[in-house]
Each structure stands twice: as structure tokens, then as C-alpha cells.
Tab-separated table of C-alpha atoms in Angstrom:
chain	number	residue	atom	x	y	z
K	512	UNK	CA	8.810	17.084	22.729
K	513	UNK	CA	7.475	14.650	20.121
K	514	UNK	CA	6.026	15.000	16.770
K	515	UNK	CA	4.552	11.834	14.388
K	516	UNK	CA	5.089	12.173	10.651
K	517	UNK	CA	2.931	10.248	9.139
K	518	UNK	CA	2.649	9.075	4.928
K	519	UNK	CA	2.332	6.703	2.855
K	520	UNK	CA	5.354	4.875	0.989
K	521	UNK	CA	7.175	7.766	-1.431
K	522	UNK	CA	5.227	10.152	0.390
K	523	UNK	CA	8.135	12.818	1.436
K	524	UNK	CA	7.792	11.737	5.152
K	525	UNK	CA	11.067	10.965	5.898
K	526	UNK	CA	12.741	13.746	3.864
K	527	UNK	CA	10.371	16.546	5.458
K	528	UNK	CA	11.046	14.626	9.181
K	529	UNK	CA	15.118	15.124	8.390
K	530	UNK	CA	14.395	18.776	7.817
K	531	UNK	CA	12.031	18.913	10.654
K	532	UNK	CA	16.010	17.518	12.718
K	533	UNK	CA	18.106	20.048	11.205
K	534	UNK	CA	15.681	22.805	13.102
K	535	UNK	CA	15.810	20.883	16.361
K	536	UNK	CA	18.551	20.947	18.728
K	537	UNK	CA	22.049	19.769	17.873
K	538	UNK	CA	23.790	17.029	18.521
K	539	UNK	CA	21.098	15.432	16.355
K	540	UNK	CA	21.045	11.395	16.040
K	541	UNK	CA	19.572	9.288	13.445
K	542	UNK	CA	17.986	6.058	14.873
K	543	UNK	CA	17.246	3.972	11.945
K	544	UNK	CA	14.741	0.663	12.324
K	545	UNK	CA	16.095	-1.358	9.409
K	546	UNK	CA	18.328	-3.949	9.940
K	547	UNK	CA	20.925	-4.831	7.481
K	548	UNK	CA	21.338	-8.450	8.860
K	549	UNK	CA	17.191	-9.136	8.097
K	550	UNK	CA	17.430	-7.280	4.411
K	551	UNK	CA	20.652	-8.405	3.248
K	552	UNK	CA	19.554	-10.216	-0.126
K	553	UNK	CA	17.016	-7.364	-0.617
K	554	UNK	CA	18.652	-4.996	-3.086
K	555	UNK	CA	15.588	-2.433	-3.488
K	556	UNK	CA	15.665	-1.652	0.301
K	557	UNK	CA	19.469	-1.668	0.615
K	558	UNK	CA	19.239	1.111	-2.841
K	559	UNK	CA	16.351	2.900	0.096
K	560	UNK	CA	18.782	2.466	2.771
K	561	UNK	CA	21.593	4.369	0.765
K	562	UNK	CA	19.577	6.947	-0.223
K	563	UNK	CA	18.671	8.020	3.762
K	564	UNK	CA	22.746	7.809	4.044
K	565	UNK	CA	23.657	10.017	1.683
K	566	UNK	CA	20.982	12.806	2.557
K	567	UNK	CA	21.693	12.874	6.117
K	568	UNK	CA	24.455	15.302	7.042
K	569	UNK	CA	27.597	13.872	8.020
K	570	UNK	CA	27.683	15.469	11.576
K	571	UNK	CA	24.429	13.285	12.966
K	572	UNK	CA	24.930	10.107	14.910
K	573	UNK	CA	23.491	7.236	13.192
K	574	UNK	CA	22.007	4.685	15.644
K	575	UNK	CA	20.900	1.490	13.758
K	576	UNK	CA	18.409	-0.907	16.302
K	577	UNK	CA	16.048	-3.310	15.023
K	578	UNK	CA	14.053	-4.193	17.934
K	579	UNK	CA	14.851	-2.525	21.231
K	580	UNK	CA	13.826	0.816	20.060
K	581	UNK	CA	12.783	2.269	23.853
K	582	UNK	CA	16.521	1.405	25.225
K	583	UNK	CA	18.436	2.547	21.808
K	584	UNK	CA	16.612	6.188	22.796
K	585	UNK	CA	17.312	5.648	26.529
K	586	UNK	CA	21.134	5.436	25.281
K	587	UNK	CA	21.437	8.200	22.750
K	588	UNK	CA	23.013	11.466	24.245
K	589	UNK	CA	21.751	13.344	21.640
K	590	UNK	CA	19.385	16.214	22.471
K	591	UNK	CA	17.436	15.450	19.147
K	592	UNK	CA	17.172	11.994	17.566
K	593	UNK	CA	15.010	11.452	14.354
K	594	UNK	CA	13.316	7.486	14.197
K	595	UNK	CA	12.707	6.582	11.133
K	596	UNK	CA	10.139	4.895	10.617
K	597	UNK	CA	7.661	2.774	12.863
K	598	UNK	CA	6.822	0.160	10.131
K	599	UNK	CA	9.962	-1.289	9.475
K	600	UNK	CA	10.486	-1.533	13.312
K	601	UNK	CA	6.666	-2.877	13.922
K	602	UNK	CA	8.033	-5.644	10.798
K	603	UNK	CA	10.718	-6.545	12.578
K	604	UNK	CA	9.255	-7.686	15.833
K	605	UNK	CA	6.053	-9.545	13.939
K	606	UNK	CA	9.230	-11.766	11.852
K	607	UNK	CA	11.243	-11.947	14.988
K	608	UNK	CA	9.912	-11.923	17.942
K	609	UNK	CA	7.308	-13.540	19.862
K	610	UNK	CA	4.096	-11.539	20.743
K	611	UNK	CA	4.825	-11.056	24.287
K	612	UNK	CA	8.009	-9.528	23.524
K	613	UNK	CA	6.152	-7.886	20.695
K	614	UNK	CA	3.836	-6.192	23.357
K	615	UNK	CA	6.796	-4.997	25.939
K	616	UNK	CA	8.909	-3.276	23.359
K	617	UNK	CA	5.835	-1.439	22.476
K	618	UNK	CA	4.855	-0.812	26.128
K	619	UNK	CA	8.679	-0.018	26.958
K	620	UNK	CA	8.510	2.320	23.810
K	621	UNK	CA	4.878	4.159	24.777
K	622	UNK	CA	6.311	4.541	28.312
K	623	UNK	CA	9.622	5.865	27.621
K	624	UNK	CA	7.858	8.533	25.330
K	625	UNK	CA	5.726	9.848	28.357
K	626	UNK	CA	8.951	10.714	30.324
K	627	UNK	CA	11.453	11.533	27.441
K	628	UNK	CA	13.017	14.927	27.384
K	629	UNK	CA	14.370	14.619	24.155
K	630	UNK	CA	13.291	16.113	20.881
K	631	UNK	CA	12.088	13.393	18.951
K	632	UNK	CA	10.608	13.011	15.549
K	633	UNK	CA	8.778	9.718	14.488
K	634	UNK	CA	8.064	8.508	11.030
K	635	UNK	CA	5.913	6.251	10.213
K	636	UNK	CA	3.245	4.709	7.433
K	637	UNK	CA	-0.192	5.819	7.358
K	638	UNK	CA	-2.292	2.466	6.455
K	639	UNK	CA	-5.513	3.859	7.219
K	640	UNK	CA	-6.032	4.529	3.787
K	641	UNK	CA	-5.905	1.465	1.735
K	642	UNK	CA	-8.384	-1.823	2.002
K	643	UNK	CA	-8.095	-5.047	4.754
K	644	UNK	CA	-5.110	-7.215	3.709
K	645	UNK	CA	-5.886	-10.282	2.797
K	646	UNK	CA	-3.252	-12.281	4.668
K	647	UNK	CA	-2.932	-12.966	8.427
K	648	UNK	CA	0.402	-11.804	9.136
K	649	UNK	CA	-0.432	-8.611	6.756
K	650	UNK	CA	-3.642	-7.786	8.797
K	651	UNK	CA	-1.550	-8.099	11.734
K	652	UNK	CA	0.974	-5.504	10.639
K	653	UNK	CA	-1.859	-3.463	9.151
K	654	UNK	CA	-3.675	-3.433	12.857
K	655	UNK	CA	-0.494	-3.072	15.185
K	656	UNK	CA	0.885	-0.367	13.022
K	657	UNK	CA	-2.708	1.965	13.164
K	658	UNK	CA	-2.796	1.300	16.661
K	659	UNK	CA	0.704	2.248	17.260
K	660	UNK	CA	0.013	5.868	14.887
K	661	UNK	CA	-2.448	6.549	17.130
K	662	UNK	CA	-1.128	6.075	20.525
K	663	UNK	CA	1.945	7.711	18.980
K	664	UNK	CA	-0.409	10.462	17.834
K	665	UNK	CA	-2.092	11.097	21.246
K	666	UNK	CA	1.813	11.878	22.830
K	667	UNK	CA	2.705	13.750	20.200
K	668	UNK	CA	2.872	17.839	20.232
K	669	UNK	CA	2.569	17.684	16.601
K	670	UNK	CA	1.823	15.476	14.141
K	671	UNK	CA	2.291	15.649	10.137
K	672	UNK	CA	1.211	14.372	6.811
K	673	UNK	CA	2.733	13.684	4.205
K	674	UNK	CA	1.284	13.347	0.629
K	675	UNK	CA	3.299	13.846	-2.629
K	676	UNK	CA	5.879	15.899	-0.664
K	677	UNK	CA	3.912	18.020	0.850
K	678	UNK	CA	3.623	17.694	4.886
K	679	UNK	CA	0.529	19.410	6.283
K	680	UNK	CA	0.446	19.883	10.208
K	681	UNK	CA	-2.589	18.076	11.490
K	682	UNK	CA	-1.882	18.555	15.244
């Protein structure tokens, strides 16, 4: 089964997707998108990072994969795995990759969530809600990432918003 939580930055998405895990089925897993390598000189994300650490229970695997999200899930032997989030992932292959390998992660991704019998719970930004970027790459990431919601939202069972921490099933 998957469900989408979707929200904009401070939004309570990832904190109402970790309680969303803790109802699932244990062993839970925590597959988390950053990469330490790609921030390490950013302190405000690191400070984000540790924050997600210490509010996570102690007991769930942490699984930390930057770009080959479908074969990180493929690996996991937990029954429930939490990703969070679909942004920071979707940033990572626009700064790293090429767009062909851009396009089969996603693919590989999309696929692997048609066959998965896993619980899983996806985060991710809403940026339907705020104006056209002005900048290439940001129009890019802007366009990739509403895509991606929505083909995310089409698999999913249920999908969630988040605003001011409070979620609000919309699916």
C-alpha cells in the first residue's frame, strides 16, 4: 500500500508521515533522500537533518540513498519504510545526474511502486501553490517535482496534506 504526503516546507508533513509509520507494520525503515556528502557545508539542513534523527524512534532502520531510490526499497526488508521526501531526492538527480539517468530512476521508481508489497509512505513538497520560478534549473525542479506528486498521487491509496500541522486526507 502507498500513501503521498504532501506540504509545503514547515508544513508538518514529515512529522504527521512518521506517525502515519508508527501505525504501519513493524520492522519500520526510514529511507532518507538527503545526502550528507552533497550538504556538508550547509549547516541549516544538517540542524533539519538532526532534527528527523532525534524524533525517529531508535528501533527503525535508517536507510540513507541519494539517488537510487527504486533499488534502496527493493533492498529494505522492512515491511514498512517511510521516504522522506521526494524533493530533496528529485534535487539530487537535477545536480548530479544526467537527464537520462534522471528519467530511469524515476521510471525504475514509478515501476517498482506498481508491484511493491510494502507499506510505504512518501513525503514530498507541494509546489503547485506558489508562482513560475524564474530560473531554468528552478523551473525544472518546479515541473519534475509536480509531475512526480501526481503520478505518485495516482498509485497512491491515500494521499495527505499538510498545512500548519494539520494533515487532511484528500484521497
Amino acid at each position: 500500500m502507498l500513501e503521498l504526503v504532501l506540504g509545503g516546507v514547515r508544513s508538518g508533513k514529515s512529522q504527521f508521515a512518521e506517525k502515519r509509520l508508527l501505525q504501519a507494520p513493524a520492522p519500520h525503515a526510514y529511507l532518507a533522500t538527503a545526502d550528507r556528502a552533497f550538504n556538508a557545508k550547509d549547516s541549516d539542513f544538517a540542524a533539519r537533518v538532526e532534527a528527523h534523527r532525534q524524533r525517529r524512534p531508535s528501533d527503525w532502520l535508517l536507510i540513507e540513498e541519494p539517488l537510487h531510490l527504486a533499488a534502496a526499497i527493493q533492498s529494505s526488508s522492512a515491511a514498512s519504510l517511510l521516504i522522506d521526501c521526494m524533493g530533496v531526492w528529485l534535487t539530487n538527480l537535477l545536480l548530479h545526474t544526467d537527464g537520462e539517468m534522471l528519467e530511469a530512476e524515476l521510471n525504475a521508481l514509478l515501476a517498482l511502486l506498481e508491484r511493491c508489497e510494502q507499506r510505504i509512505i512518501i513525503v514530498s513538497s507541494e509546489v503547485g501553490f506558489g508562482v513560475v520560478p524564474a530560473g531554468e534549473l528552478s523551473r525544472r525542479f518546479v515541473d519534475q517535482l509536480g509531475l512526480l506528486n501526481q503520478k505518485l498521487a495516482e498509485r497512491a491509496e491515500r494521499v495527505w496534506l499538510s498545512v500548519a500541522g494539520i494533515a487532511q486526507q484528500i484521497k
